[in-house]
Short mmCIF file of C-alpha atoms in Angstrom, two decimals:
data_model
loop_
_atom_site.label_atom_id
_atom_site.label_comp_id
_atom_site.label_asym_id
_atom_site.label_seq_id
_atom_site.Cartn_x
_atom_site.Cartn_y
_atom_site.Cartn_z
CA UNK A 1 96.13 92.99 168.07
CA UNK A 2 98.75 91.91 165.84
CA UNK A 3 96.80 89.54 164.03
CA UNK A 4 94.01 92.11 163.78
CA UNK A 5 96.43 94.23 161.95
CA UNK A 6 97.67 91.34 159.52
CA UNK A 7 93.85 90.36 158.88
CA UNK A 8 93.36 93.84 158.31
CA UNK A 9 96.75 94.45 155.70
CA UNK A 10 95.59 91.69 154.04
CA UNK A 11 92.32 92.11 153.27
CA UNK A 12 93.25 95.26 152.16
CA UNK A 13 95.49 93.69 149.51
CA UNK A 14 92.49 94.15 147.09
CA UNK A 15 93.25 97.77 146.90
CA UNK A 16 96.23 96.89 144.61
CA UNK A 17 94.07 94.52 142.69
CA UNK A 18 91.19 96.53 142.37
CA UNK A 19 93.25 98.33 139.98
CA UNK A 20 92.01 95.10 137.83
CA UNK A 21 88.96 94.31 139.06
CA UNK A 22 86.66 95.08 141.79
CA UNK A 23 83.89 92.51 143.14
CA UNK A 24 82.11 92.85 146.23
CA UNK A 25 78.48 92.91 146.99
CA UNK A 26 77.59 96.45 145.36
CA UNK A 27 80.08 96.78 142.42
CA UNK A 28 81.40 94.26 139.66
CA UNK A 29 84.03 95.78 136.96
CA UNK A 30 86.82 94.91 135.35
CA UNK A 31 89.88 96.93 134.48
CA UNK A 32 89.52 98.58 131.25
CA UNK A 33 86.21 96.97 130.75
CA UNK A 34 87.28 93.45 130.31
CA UNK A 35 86.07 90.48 131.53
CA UNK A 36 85.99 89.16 134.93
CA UNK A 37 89.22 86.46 135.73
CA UNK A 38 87.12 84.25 138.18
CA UNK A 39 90.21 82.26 138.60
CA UNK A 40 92.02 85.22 139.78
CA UNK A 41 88.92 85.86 142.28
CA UNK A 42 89.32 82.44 143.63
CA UNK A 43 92.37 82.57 144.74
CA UNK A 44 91.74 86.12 146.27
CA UNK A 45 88.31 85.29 148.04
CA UNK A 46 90.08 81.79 149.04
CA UNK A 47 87.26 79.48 147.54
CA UNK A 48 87.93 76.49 145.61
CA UNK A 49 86.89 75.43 142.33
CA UNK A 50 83.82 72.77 142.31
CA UNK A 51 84.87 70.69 140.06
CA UNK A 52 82.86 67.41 138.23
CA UNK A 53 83.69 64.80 141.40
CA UNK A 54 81.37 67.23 143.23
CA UNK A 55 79.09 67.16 140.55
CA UNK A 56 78.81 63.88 139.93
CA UNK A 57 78.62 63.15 143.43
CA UNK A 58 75.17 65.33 143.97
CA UNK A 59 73.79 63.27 141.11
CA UNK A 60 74.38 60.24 143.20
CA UNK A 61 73.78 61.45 146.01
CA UNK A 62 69.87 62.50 145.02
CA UNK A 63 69.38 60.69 142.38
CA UNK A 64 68.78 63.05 140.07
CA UNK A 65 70.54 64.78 136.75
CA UNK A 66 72.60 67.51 137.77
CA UNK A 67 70.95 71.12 137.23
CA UNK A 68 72.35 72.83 133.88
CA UNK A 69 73.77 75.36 136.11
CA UNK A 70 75.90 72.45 137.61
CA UNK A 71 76.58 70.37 134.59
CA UNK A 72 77.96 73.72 132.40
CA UNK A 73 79.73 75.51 135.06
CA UNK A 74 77.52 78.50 136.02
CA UNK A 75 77.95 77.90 139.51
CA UNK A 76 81.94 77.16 139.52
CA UNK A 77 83.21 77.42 143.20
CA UNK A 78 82.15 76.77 146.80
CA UNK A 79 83.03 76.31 150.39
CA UNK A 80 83.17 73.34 152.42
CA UNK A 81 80.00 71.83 149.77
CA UNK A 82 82.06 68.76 149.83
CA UNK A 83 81.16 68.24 153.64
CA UNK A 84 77.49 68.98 153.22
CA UNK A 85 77.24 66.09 151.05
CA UNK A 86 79.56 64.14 153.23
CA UNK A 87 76.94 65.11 156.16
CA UNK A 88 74.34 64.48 153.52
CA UNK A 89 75.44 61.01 153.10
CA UNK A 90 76.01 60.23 156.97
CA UNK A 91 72.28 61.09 156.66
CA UNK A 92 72.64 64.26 158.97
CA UNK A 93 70.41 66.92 157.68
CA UNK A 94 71.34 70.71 156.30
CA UNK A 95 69.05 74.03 154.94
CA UNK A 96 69.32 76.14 152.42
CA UNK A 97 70.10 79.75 152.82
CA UNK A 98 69.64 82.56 149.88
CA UNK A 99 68.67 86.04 149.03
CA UNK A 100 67.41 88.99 147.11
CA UNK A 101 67.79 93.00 147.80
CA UNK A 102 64.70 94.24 146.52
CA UNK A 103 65.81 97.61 144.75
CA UNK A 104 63.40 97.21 141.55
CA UNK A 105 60.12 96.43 140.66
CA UNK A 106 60.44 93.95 138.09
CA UNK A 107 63.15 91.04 137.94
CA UNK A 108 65.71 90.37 135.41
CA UNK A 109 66.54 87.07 134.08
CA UNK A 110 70.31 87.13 136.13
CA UNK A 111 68.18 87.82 139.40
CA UNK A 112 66.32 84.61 138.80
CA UNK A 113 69.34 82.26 138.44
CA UNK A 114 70.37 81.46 142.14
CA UNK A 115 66.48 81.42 142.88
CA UNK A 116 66.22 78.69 139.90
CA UNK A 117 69.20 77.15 141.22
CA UNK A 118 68.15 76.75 145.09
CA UNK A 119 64.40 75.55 143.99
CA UNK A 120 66.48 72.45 142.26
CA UNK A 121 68.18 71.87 145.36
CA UNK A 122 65.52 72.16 147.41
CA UNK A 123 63.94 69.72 145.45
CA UNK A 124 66.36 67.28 145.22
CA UNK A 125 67.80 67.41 148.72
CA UNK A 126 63.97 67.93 150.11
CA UNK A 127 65.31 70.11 152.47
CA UNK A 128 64.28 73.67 154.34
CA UNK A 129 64.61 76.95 152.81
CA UNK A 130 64.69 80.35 154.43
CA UNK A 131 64.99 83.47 152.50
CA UNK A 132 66.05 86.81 153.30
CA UNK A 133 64.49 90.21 151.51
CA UNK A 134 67.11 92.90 152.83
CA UNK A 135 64.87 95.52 152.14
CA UNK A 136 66.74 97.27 155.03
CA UNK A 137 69.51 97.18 153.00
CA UNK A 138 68.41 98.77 149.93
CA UNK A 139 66.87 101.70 151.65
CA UNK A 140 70.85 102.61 152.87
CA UNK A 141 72.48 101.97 149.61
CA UNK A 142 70.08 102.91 146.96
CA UNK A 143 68.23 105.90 149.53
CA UNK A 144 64.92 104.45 148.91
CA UNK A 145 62.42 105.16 151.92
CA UNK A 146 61.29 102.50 154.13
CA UNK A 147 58.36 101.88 152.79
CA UNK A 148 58.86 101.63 149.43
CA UNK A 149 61.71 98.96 150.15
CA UNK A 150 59.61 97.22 152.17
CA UNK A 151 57.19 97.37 149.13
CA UNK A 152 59.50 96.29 146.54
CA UNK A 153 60.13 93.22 148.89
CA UNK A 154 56.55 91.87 148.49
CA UNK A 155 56.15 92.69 144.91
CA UNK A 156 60.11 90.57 144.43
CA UNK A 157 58.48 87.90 147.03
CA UNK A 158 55.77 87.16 144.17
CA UNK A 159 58.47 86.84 141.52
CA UNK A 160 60.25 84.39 144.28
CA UNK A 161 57.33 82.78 144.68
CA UNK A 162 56.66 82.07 140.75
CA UNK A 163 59.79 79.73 140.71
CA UNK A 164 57.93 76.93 141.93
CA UNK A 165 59.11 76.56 146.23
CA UNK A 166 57.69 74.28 148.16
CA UNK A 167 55.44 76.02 150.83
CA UNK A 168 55.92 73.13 153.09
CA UNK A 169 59.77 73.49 153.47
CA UNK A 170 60.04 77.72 152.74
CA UNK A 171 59.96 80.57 155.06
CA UNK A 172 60.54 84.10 153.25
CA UNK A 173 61.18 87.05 155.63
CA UNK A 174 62.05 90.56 155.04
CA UNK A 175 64.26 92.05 157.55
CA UNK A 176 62.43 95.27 158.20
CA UNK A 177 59.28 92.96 159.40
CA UNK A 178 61.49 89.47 161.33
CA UNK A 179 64.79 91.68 162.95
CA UNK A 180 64.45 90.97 166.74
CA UNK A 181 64.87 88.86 169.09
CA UNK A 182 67.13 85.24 168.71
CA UNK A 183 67.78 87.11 165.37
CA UNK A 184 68.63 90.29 166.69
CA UNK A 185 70.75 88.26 169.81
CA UNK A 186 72.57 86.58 167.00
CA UNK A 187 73.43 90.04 164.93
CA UNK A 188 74.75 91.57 168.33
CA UNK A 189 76.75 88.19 168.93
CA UNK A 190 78.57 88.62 165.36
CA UNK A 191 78.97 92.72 165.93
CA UNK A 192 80.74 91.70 168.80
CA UNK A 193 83.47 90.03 166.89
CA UNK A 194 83.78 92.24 164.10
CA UNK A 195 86.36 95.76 164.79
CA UNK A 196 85.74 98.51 162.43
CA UNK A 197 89.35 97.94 160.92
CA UNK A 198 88.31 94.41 159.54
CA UNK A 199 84.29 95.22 158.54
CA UNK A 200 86.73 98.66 156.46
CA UNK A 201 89.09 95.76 155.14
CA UNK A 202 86.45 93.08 154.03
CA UNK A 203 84.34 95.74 152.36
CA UNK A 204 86.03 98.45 151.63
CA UNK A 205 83.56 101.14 153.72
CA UNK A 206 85.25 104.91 153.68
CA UNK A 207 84.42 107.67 156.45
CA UNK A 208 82.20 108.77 154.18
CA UNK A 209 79.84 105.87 154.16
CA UNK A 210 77.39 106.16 156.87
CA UNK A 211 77.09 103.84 160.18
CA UNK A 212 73.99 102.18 158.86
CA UNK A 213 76.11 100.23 155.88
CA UNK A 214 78.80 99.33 158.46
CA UNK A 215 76.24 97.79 160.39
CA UNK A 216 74.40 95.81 158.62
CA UNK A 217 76.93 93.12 158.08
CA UNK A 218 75.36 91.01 160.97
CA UNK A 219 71.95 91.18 159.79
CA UNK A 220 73.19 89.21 156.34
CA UNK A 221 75.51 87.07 158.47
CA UNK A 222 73.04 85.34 160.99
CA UNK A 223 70.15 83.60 158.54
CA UNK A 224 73.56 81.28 158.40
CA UNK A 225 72.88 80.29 162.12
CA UNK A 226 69.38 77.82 162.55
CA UNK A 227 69.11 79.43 166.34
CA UNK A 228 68.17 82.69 164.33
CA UNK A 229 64.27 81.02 163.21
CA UNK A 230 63.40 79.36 166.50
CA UNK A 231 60.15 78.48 165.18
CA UNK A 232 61.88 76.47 162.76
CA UNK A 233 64.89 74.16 163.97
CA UNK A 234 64.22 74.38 168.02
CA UNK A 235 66.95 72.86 169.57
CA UNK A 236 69.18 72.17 166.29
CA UNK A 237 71.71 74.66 166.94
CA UNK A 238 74.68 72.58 165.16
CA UNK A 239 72.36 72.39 161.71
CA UNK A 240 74.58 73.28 158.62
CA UNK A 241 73.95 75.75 156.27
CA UNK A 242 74.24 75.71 152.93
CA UNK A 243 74.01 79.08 150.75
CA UNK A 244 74.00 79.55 147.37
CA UNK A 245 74.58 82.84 146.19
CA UNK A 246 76.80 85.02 143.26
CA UNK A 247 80.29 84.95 143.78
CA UNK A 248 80.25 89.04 144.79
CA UNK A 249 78.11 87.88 148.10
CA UNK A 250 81.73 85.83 149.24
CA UNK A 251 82.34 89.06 151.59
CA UNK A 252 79.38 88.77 153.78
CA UNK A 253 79.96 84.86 154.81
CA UNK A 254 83.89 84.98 154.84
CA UNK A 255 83.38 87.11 157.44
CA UNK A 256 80.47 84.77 158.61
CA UNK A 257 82.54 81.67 158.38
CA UNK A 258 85.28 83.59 160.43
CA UNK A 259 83.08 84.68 163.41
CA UNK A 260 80.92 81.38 163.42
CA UNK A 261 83.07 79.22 165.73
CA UNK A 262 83.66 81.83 168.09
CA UNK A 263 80.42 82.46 168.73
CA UNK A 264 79.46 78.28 168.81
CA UNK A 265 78.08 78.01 165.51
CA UNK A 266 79.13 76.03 162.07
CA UNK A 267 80.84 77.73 159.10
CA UNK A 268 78.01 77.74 156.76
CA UNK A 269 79.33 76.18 153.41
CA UNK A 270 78.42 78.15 150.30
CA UNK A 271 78.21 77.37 146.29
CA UNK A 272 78.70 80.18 144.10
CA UNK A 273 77.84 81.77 140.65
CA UNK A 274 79.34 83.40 138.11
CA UNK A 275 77.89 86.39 137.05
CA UNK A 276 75.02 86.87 134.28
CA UNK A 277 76.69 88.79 131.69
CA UNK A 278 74.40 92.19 129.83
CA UNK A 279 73.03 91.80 126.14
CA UNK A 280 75.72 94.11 125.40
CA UNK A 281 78.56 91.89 126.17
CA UNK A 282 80.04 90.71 129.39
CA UNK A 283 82.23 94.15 129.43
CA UNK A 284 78.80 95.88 130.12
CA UNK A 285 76.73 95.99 133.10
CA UNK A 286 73.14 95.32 133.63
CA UNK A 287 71.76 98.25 134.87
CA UNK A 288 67.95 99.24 135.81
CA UNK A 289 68.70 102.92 133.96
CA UNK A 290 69.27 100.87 130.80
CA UNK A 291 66.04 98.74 130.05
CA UNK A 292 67.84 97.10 127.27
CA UNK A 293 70.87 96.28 129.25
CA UNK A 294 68.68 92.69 130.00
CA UNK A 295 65.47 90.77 129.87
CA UNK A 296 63.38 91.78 132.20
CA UNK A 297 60.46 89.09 133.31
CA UNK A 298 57.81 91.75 132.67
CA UNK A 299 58.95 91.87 128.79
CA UNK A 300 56.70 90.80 126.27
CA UNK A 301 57.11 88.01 123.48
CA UNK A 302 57.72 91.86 120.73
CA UNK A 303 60.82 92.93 123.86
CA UNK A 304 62.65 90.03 123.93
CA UNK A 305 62.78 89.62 120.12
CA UNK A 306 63.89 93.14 119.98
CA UNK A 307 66.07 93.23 122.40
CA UNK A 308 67.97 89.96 121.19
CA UNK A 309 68.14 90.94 117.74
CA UNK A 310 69.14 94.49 118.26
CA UNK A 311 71.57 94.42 121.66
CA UNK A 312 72.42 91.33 122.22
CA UNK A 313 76.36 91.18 121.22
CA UNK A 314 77.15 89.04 118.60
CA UNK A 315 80.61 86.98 118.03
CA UNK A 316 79.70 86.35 114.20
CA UNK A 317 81.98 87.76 111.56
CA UNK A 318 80.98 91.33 109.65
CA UNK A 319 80.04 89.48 106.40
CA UNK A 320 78.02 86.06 105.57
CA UNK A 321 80.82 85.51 103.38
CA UNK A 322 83.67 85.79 106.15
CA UNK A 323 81.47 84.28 108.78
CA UNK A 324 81.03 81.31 106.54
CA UNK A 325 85.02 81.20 106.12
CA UNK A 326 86.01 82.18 109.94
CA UNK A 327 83.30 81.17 112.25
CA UNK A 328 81.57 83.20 115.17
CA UNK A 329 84.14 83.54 118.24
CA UNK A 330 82.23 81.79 120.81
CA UNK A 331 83.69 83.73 124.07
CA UNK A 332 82.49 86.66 123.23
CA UNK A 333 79.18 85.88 121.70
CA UNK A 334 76.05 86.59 124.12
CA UNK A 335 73.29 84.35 122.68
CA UNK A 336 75.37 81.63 123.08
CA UNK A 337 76.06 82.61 126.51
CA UNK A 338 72.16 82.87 127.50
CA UNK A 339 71.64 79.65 125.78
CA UNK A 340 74.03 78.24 128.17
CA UNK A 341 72.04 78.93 130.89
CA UNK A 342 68.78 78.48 129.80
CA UNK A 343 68.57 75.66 127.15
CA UNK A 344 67.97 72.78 128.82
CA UNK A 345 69.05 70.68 126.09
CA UNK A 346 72.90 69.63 126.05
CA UNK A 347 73.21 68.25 122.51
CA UNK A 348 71.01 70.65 121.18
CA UNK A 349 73.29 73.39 122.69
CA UNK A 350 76.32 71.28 121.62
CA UNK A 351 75.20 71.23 118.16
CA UNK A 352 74.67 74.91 117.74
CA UNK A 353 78.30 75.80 119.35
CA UNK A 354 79.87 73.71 116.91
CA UNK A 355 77.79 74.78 113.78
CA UNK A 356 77.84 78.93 114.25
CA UNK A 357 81.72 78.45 115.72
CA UNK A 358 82.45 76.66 112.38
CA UNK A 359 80.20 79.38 110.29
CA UNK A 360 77.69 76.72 109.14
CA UNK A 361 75.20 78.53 111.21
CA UNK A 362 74.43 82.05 111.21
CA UNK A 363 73.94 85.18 114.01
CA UNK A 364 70.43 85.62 112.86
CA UNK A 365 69.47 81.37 113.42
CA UNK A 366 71.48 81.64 117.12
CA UNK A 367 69.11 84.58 118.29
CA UNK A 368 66.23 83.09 116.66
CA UNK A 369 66.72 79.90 118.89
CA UNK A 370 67.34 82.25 122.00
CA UNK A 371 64.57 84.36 121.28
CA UNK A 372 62.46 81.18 121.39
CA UNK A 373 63.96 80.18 124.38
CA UNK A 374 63.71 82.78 126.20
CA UNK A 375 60.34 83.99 125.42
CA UNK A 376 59.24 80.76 126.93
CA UNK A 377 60.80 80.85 129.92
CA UNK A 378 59.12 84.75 130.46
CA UNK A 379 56.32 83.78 129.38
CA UNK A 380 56.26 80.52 131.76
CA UNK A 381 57.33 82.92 134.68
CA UNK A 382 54.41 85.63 133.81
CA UNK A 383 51.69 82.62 134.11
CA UNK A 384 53.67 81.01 137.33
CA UNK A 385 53.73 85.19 139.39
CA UNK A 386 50.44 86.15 137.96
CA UNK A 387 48.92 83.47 140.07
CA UNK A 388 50.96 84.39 143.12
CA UNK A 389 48.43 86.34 145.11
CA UNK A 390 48.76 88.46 148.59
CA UNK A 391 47.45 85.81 150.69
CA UNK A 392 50.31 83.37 149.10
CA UNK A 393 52.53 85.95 149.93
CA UNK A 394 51.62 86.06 153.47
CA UNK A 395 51.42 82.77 153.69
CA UNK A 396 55.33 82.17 152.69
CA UNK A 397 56.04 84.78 155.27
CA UNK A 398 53.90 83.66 157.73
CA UNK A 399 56.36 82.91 161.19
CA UNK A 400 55.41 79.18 161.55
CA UNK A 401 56.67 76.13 162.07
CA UNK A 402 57.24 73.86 158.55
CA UNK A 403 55.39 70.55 159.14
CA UNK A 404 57.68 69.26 156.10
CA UNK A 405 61.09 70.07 156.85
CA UNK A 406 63.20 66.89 156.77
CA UNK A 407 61.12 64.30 154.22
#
């Protein structure tokens, strides 16, 4: 009991530090509207950094160039990756793990960067993927009915979908349809484990948060566990799991990795993002009652311009004339930001931070670029989901076994 209570104290250290910033799985801020200190988060979550050895290592490892997301830092820390790539190499196998809480219609650009992220690592690790729609969970927090969360999770599915997954090695499942049996055995396992004091001090629940939220938990916690899809790794309890995720999911699978070994399973290992900052600056907040708070992948070719040119935040200086003499301040500037995640292009993204941070290159050239960019990718993804039909969607969701799992 008295580690319970130090666990518990602290855990609930963050209450001092939220004073700063908060991040956990339903809120991201910063105090005073600044920007998030990731390396202050890592050393409060207890991650570590993943730095280029790691990188560098993947790239031998498959053979192939690191994703941009790698190679520029978007996803920046992990847990225990280093010994899925040592398992990796031993030639033991591992599957992916990820996620989306349907809670909106149409996807913006930040939702799609884990799912582009774990479609390159499913590619070049040619291993299993299973992915969880918590549409239970967005009927408790955002007091949608049942079935339009379980509505939004086909209609997200198709966006899912879009990205390009291999049917062969993928298994989508919302929770309101798969909960129940060697699932359900594995949520009541982890329950077990968990007292109220330390599901209160991991994520901050109050009295007046109802029992649903504090017990749902388990049902994000066991995907991480290959006995919870019999029908996919029979008898391959010890599997690892690898999950990659944004850095505010770290709550759910600390208190995964904690429970795991008490209940006979591996820690799953995790690799994690930053965050995808709004067009208005990464003080503001994407938010679905601000449209032009992000790109959306419904926009067309006329939103995106608009929305770049008129809200995306801009480091450049008030004048030509004092841009030209001072430069743009690259931290602060969003369409440098974007093009860091989505031009694929290294020297051509070197080239323009150097030119617009030295003045030689103006606000209006940057968003041009990104406006091309971007409008590409949309319109790339529109093509890809308009293609996805019903029977695909069933077909990913389908409880089967994967005939292509392992080569």
């Amino acid at each position: 009991m008295g580690n319970e209570k130090e666990e518990v104290k602290e855990e609930q250290k963050r209450e001092d530090e939220e004073d700063e910033q908060v991040v956990n799985p339903w809120e991201v801020s910063a105090k005073d509207g600044g920007k998030i200190d990731y390396d202050k988060l890592i050393d409060k979550f207890g991650c570590q950094r993943l730095d280029s050895s790691l990188v560098d290592r993947v790239q031998r490892l498959t053979g192939r160039r690191p994703h941009v997301f790698l190679r520029r830092g978007v996803f920046f820390a992990h847990r225990d990756f280093n010994e899925i790539l040592d398992a990796y190499e031993r030639g033991d196998k591992f599957y992916l793990y990820t996620g989306r809480g349907p809670s909106s219609e149409a996807l913006h650009l930040g939702h799609l960067v884990p799912f582009m992220f774990t479609k390159y690592l499913q590619d070049a690790f040619k291993v299993p993927l299973v992915i969880q729609l918590t549409d239970d969970e967005k009927c408790m927090w955002k007091n949608l009915s049942v079935e339009e969360s379980m509505r939004l999770a086909r209609e997200n599915a198709k966006d899912i979908i879009a990205c390009g997954f291999d049917i062969s090695r993928t298994f989508i499942f919302s929770d309101f349809n798969y909960v129940g049996g060697a699932f359900y055995r594995n949520m009541v396992k982890v329950a077990k484990c968990v007292t109220y004091n330390k599901v209160v001090g991991i994520f901050g629940f109050t009295n007046e948060d109802h029992i649903g939220k504090i017990s749902f938990p388990p049902v994000q916690a066991v995907p991480s566990f290959p006995s919870s899809f019999p029908h996919l790794f029979p008898g391959q309890d010890n599997l690892r799991c690898l999950i990659p995720c944004a850095i505010d999911q770290d709550p759910y699978f600390r208190m995964t990795r904690d429970v795991a070994p008490r209940i006979g399973y591996e820690k799953p290992a995790l690799i994690e993002s930053s965050f995808f900052p709004a067009l208005q600056g990464e003080t503001g907040k994407m938010s679905a009652s601000d449209p032009n708070s992000a790109i959306y992948v419904t926009d067309s070719a006329k939103d995106i311009k608009n929305k770049v040119n008129r809200y995306a935040f801009s480091g450049g200086q008030d004048s030509i004339e004092n841009h030209r003499k001072y430069g743009a301040n690259l931290e602060v500037d969003i369409p440098v930001k974007y093009l860091g995640f989505f031009l694929e292009d290294d020297a051509e993204l070197e080239h323009i931070r150097t030119e617009y941070g030295a003045g030689r290159m103006l606000t209006g050239e940057v968003k041009k670029r990104l406006t091309e960019v971007l409008t590409e990718l949309v319109e790339r993804h529109r093509r890809a989901r308009a293609a996805v039909t019903d029977e695909m969607v069933d077909a990913f969701m389908a409880v089967r076994p994967l005939p292509n799992m392992f080569y």
